[in-house]
CSV table of C-alpha atoms in Angstrom, one decimal:
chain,number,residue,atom,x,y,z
A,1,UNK,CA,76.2,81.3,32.9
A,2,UNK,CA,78.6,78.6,34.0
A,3,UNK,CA,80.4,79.5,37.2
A,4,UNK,CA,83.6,77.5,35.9
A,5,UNK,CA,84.4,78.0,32.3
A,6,UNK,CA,88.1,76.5,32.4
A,7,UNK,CA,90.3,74.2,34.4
A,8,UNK,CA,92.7,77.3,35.1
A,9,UNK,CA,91.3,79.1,38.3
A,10,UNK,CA,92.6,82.6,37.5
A,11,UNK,CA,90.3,82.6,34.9
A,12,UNK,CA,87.3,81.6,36.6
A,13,UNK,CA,88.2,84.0,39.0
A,14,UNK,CA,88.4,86.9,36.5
A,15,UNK,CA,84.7,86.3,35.6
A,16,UNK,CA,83.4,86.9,38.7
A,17,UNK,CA,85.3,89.8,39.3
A,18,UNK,CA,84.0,91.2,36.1
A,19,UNK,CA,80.4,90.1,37.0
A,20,UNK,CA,80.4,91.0,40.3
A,21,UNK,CA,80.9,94.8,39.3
A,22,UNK,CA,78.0,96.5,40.3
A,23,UNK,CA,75.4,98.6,37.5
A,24,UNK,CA,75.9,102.0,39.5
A,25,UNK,CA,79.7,102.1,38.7
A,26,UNK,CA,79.9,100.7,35.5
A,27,UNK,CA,77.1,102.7,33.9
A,28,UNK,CA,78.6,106.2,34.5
A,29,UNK,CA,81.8,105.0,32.7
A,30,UNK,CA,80.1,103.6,30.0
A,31,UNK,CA,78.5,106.6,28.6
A,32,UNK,CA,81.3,109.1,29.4
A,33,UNK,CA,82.7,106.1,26.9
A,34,UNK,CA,79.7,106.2,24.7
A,35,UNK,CA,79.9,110.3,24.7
A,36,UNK,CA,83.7,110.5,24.4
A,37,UNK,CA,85.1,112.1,20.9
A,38,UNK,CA,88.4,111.5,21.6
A,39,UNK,CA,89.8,108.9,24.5
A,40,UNK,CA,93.3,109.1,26.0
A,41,UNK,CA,95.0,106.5,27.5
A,42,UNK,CA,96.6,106.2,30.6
A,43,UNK,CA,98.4,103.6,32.5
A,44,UNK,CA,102.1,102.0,32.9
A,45,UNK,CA,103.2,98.2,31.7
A,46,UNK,CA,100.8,95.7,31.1
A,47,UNK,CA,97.9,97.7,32.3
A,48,UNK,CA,98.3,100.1,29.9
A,49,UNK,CA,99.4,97.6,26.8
A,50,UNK,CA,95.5,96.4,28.1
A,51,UNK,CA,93.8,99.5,27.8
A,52,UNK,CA,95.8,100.8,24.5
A,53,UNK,CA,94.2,96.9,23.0
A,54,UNK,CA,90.8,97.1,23.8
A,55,UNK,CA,90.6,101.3,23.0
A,56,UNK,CA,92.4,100.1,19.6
A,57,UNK,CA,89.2,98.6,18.2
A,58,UNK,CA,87.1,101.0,18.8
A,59,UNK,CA,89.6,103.5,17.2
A,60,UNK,CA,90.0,101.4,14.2
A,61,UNK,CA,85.6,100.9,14.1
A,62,UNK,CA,84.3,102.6,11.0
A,63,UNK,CA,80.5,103.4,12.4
A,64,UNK,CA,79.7,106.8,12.4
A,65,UNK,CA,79.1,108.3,15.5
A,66,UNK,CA,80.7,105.5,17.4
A,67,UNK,CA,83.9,107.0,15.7
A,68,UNK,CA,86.7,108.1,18.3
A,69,UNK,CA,89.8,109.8,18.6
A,70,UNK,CA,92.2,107.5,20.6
A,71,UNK,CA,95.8,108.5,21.8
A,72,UNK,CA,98.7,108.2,23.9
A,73,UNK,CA,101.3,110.6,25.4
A,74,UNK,CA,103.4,108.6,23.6
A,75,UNK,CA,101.8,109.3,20.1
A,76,UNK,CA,103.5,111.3,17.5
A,77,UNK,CA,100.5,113.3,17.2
A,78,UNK,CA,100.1,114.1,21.0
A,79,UNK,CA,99.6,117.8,21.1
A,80,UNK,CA,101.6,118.4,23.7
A,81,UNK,CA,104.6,117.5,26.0
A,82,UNK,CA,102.0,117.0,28.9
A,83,UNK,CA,98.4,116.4,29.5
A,84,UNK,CA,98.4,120.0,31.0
A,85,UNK,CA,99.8,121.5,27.6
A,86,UNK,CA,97.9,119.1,25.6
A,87,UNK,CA,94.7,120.0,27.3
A,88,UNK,CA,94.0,123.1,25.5
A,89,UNK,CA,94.4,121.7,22.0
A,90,UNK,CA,92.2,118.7,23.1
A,91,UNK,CA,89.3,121.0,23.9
A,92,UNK,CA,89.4,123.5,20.5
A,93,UNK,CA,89.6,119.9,18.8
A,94,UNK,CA,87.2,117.9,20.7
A,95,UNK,CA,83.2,118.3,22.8
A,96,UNK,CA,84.6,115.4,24.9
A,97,UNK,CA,87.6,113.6,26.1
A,98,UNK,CA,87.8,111.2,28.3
A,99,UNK,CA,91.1,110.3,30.1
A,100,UNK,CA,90.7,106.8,30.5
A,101,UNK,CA,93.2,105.0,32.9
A,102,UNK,CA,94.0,101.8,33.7
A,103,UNK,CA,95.9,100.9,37.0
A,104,UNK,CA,95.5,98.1,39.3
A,105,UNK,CA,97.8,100.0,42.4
A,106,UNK,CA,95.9,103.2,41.8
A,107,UNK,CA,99.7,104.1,42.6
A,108,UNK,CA,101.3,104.1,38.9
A,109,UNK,CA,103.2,107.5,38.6
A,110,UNK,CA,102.6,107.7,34.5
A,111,UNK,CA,98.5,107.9,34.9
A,112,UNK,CA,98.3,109.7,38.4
A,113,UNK,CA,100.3,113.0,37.0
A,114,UNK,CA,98.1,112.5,34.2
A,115,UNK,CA,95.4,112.9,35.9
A,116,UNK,CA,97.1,115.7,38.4
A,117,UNK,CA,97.7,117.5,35.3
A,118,UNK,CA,93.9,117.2,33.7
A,119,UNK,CA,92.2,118.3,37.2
A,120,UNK,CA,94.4,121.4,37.3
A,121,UNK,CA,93.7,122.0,34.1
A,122,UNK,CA,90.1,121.6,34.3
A,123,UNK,CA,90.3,123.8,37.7
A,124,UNK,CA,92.7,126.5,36.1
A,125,UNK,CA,90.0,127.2,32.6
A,126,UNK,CA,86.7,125.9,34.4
A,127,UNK,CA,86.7,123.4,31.4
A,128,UNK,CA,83.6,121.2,31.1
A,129,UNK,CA,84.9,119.3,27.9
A,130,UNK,CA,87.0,116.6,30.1
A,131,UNK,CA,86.0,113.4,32.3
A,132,UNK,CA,87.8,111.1,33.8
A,133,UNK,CA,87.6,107.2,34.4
A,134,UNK,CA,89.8,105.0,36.3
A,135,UNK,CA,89.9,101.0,36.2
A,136,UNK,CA,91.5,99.6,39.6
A,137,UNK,CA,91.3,97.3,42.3
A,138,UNK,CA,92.3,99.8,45.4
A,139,UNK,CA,89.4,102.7,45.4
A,140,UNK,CA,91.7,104.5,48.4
A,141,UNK,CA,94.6,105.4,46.0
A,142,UNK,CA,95.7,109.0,44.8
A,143,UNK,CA,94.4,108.3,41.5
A,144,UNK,CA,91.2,107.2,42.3
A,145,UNK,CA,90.4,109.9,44.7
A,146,UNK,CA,91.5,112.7,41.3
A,147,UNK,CA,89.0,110.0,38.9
A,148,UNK,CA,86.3,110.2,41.1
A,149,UNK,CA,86.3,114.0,41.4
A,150,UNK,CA,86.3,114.5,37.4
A,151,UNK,CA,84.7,111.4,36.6
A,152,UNK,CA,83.5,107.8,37.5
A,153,UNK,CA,85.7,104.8,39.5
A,154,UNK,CA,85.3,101.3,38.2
A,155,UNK,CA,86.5,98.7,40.9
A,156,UNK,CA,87.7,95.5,39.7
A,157,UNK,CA,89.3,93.2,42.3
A,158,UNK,CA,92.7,91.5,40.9
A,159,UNK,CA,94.8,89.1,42.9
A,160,UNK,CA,93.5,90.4,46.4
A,161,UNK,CA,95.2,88.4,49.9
A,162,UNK,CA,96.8,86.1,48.2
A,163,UNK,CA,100.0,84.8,49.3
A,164,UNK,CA,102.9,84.0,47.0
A,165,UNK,CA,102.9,80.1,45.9
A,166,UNK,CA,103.7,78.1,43.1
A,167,UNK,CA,100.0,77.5,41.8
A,168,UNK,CA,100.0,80.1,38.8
A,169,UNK,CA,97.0,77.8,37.2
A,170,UNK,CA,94.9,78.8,40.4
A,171,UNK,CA,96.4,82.8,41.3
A,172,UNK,CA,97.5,83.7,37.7
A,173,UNK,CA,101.3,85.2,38.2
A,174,UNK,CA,101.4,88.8,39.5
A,175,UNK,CA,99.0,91.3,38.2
A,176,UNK,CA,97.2,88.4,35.9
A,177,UNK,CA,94.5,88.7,37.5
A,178,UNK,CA,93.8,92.5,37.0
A,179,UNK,CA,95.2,92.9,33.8
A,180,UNK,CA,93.6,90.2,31.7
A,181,UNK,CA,89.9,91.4,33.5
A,182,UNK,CA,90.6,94.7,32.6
A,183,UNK,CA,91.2,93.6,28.5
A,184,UNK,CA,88.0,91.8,28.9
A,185,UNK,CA,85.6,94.1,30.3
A,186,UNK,CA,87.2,97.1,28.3
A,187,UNK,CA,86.3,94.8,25.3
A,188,UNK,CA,83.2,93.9,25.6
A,189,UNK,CA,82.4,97.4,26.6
A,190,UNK,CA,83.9,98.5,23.4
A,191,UNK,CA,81.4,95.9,21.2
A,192,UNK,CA,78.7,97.1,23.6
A,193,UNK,CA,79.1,100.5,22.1
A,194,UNK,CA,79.7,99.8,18.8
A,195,UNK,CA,76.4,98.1,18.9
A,196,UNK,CA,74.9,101.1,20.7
A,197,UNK,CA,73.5,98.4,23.6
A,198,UNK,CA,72.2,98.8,27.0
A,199,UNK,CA,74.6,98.5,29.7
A,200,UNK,CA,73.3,95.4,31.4
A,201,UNK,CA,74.3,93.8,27.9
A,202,UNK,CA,78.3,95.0,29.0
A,203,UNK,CA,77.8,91.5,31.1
A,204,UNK,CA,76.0,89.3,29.1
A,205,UNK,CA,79.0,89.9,26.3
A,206,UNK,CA,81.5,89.0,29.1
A,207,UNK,CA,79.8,85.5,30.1
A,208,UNK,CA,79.6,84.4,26.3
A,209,UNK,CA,83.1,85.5,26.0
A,210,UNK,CA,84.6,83.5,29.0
A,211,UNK,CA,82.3,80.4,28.2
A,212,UNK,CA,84.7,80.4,24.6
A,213,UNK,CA,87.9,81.6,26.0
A,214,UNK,CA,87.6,79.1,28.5
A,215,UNK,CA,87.1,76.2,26.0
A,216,UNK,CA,89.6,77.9,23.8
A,217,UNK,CA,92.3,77.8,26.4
A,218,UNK,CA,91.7,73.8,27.8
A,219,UNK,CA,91.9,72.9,24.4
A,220,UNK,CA,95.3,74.4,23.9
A,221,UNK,CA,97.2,74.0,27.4
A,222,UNK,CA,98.1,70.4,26.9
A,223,UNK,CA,97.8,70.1,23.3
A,224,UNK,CA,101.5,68.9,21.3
A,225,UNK,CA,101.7,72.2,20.1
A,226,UNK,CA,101.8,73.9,23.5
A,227,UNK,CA,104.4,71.3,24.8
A,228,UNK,CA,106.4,72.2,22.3
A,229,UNK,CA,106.5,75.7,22.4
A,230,UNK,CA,107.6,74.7,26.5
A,231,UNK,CA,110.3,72.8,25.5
A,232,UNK,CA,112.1,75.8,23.5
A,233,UNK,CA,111.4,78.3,26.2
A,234,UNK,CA,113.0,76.2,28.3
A,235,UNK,CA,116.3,75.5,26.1
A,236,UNK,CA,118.6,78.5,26.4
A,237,UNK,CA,117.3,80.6,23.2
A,238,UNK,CA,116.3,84.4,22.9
A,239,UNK,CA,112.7,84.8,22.3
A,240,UNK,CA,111.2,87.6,20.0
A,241,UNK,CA,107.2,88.5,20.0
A,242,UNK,CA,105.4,90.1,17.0
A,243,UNK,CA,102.3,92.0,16.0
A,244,UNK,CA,100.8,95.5,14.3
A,245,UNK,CA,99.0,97.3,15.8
A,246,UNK,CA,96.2,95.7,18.6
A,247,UNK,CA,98.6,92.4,18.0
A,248,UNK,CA,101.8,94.3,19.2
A,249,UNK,CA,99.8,95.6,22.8
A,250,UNK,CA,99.0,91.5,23.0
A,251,UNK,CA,102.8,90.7,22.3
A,252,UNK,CA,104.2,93.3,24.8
A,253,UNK,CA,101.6,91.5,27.3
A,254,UNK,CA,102.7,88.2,27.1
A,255,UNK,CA,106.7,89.5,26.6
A,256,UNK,CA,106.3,90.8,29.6
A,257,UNK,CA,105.6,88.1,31.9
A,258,UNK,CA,108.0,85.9,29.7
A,259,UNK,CA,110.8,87.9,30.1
A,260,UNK,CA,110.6,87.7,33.8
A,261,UNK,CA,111.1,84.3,33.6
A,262,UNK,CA,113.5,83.7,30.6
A,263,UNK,CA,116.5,86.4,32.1
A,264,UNK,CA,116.8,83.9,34.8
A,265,UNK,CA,117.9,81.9,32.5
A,266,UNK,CA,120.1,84.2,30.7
A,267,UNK,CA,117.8,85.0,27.6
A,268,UNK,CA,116.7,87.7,26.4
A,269,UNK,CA,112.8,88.8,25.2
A,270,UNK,CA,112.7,91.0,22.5
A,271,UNK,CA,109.5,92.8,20.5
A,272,UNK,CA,110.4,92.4,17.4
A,273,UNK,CA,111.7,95.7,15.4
A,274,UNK,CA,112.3,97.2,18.6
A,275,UNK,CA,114.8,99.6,19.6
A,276,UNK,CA,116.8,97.2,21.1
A,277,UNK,CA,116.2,93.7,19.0
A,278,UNK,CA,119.0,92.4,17.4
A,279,UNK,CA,119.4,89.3,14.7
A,280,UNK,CA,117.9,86.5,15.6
A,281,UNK,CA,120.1,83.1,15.9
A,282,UNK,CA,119.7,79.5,15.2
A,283,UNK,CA,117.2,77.7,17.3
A,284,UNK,CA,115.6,80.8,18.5
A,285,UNK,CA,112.0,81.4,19.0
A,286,UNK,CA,109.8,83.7,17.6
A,287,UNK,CA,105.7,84.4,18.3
A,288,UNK,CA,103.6,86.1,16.4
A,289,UNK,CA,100.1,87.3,16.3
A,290,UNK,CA,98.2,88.3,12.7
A,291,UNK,CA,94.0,88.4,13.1
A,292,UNK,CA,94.2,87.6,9.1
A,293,UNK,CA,97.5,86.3,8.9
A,294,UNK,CA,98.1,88.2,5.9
A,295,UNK,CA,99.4,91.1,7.2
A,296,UNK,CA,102.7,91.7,5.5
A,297,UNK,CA,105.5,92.9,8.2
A,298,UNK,CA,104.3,90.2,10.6
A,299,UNK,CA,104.7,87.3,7.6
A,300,UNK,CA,108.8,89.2,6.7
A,301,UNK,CA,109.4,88.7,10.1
A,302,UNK,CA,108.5,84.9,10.0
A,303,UNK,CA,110.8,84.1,6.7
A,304,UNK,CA,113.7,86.2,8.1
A,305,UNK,CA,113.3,84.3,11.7
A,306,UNK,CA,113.1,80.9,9.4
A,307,UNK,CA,116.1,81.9,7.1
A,308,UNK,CA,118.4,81.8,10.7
A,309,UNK,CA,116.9,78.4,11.5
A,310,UNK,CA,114.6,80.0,14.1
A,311,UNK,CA,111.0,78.1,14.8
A,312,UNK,CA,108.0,80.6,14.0
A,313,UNK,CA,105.0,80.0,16.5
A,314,UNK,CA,101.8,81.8,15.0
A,315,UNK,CA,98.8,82.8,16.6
A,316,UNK,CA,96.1,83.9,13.7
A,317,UNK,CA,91.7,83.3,13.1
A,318,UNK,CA,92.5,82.1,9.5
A,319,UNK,CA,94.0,78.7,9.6
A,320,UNK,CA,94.7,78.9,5.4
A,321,UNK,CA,96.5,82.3,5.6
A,322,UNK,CA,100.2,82.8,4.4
A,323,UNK,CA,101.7,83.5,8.1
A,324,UNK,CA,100.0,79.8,9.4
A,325,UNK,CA,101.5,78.2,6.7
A,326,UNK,CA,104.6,79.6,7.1
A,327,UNK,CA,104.9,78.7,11.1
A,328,UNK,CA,106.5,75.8,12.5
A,329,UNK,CA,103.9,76.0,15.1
A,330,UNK,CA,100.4,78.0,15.2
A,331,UNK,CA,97.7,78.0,17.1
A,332,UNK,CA,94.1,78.9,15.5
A,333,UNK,CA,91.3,81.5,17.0
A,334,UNK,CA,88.4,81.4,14.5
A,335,UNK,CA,86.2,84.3,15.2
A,336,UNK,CA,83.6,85.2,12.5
A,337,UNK,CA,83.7,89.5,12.2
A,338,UNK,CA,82.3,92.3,10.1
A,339,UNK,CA,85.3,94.1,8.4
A,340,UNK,CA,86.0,97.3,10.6
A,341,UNK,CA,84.5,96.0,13.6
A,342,UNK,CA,85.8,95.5,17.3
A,343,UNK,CA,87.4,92.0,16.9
A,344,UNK,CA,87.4,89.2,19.9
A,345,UNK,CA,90.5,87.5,18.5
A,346,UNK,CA,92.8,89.7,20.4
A,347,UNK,CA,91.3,89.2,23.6
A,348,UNK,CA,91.3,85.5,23.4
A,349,UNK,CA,95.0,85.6,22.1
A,350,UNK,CA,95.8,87.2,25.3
A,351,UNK,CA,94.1,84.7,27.4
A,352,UNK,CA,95.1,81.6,25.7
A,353,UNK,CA,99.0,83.1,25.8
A,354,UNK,CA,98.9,83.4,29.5
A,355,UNK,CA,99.2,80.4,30.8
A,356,UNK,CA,102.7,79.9,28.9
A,357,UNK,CA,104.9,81.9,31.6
A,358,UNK,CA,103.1,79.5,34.3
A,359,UNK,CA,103.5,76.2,32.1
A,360,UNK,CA,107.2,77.7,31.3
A,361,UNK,CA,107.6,78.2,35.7
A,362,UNK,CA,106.1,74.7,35.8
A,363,UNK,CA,108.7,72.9,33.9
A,364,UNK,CA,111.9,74.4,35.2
A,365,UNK,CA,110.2,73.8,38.6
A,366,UNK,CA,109.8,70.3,37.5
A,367,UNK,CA,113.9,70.2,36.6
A,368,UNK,CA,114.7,71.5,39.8
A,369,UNK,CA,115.0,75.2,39.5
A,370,UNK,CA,112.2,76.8,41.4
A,371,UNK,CA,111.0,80.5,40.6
A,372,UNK,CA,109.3,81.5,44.3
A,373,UNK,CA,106.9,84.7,42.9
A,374,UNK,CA,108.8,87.1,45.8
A,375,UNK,CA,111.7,86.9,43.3
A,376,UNK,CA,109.7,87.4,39.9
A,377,UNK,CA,107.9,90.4,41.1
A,378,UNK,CA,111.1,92.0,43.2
A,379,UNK,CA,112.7,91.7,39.7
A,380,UNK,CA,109.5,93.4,38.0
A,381,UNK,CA,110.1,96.3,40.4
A,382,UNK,CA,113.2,96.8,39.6
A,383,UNK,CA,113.0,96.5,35.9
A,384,UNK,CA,109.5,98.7,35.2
């Protein structure tokens, strides 16, 4: 296992986060996983758009008994207009759920009344069809004290003590840290079951993974095509990210961070066919993320976006698909997979995206305009 697997720091540091979570708690979470019929999701932001993209594959797995259920509150077919109401539909439905949460704070409103909702429920009907498991990095939180009660506590450390500074490469921006970790290890746990392996194998997954996201990501960083895409973000255009499905959790990721940064400039980020996206203009940008690069919304998107003189950026594992043939820019994750398997390109899109904000920070820092973090995540709070 290599200690450093790319020149960024955040991302060395993630590993041994991940690696440095002991067996005892990340065993009893992996078979409540492993047992689960049906998995609900809980977080808020980019912890959540996390957890729904990892929870995706195994949703989308075609493997018999590794077959699961997964949903959101936010899902059409959510039985219920709380996780109190939707508890008693879950358990005629279901031997297992497990309300799976993802929260960094261990203070996020969305999950914790989630989870207030679930224990009263399971008090109120003595049920013994729900668990609970919680991803975080403070183990003294409401939430965690509800998980541990119902179910299991996984502690992974995010950004920790340190201070505010201008070295994104080393501290990641913000929640980084936590976030990107949590996608990981989710993932790899989710392979690990689809495999039906051995916990201790939950690690060993990880450090392969970081040895070729790490080379994945050095490779790209200063690359023409990454310089590029800086020199856009930095030009006063509106910037629109795209994917279905798993790809649209990575988009709303990286939008995220993004957006922080471009409204100082006066732009706007938008997911494309969102509520709230309008038509793009001339000389905007648009990203987009296709595994196969075939998949037909995502390649409409790019010809409508090209028709307005807008530059398409795509981020695919098949370098002759239609969609990378089509971009102006592209980026290519191979990744060899069984059909209806857990896919790694996801994952890696995620990581190699994230340095962009930083590089983006970097530049305008470089023209004069400094972005101290105080301001980034003071904005954050007042926006999510």
């Amino acid at each position: 296992m290599k200690s450093r697997v790319s020149s960024l720091g955040y991302v060395n540091r993630i590993q041994e986060n991940i690696l440095a979570i002991k067996k005892k708690e990340l065993a009893p979470l992996y078979e409540e996983l492993k047992a689960a019929d049906c998995v609900i999701c809980g977080g808020s932001g980019r912890s959540l758009y996390s957890l729904n993209a990892a929870m995706s594959q195994i949703a989308l797995a075609t493997a018999g008994w590794r077959n699961k259920v997964v949903l959101t509150p936010d899902d059409p077919g959510f039985p219920g207009k709380s996780m109190y109401e939707a508890a008693m539909d879950l358990e005629r439905r279901y031997k297992k759920t497990l309300l799976l949460m993802n929260s960094g704070s261990g203070y996020s409103d969305d999950p914790l009344v989630m989870a207030q909702d679930l224990a009263k429920y399971i008090e109120d009907k003595k049920s013994t069809r729900f668990s609970m498991g919680l991803l975080t990095s403070t183990t003294e939180s409401p939430l965690a004290e509800i998980s541990s009660k119902y179910g299991s506590v996984i502690q992974l450390k995010g950004r920790g003590k340190l201070k505010p500074s201008f070295e994104y490469s080393e501290t990641g921006m913000m929640g980084d840290i936590f976030e990107l970790g949590t996608l990981e290890l989710l993932n790899s746990m989710v392979e690990a079951v689809y495999r039906n392996l051995d916990v201790d194998e939950v690690y060993k997954l990880c450090s392969e993974e970081f040895e070729t996201i790490g080379d994945m990501i050095d490779n790209n960083i200063n690359s023409e095509t990454y310089i590029r895409l800086v020199d856009l973000l930095e030009r006063r255009t509106n910037l629109f990210l795209g994917g279905k499905g798993t790809a649209s959790e990575i988009a709303k990721m990286t939008g995220v961070r993004l957006f922080h940064i471009k409204s100082f400039l006066g732009d706007n980020v938008y997911i494309t066919r969102g509520v709230n996206t309008p038509h793009p203009r001339a000389g905007d940008l648009e990203i987009l993320l296709s595994c196969s690069g075939e998949t037909r919304p995502v390649i409409i998107w790019a010809d409508v976006l090209k028709k307005f003189a807008g530059t398409v950026f795509a981020i695919t594992s098949n370098e002759d698909s239609t969609l990378a043939k089509k971009a102006d820019l592209k980026i290519i994750l191979p990744e060899k997979a069984k059909p209806s398997s857990p896919r790694r390109f996801y994952t890696r899109a995620a990581y190699v995206l994230s340095p962009l904000p930083m590089k983006l920070a970097e530049r305008l820092g470089e023209r004069g305009l400094n972005l101290p973090e105080y301001i980034i995540s003071w904005y954050h709070s007042a926006t999510q």
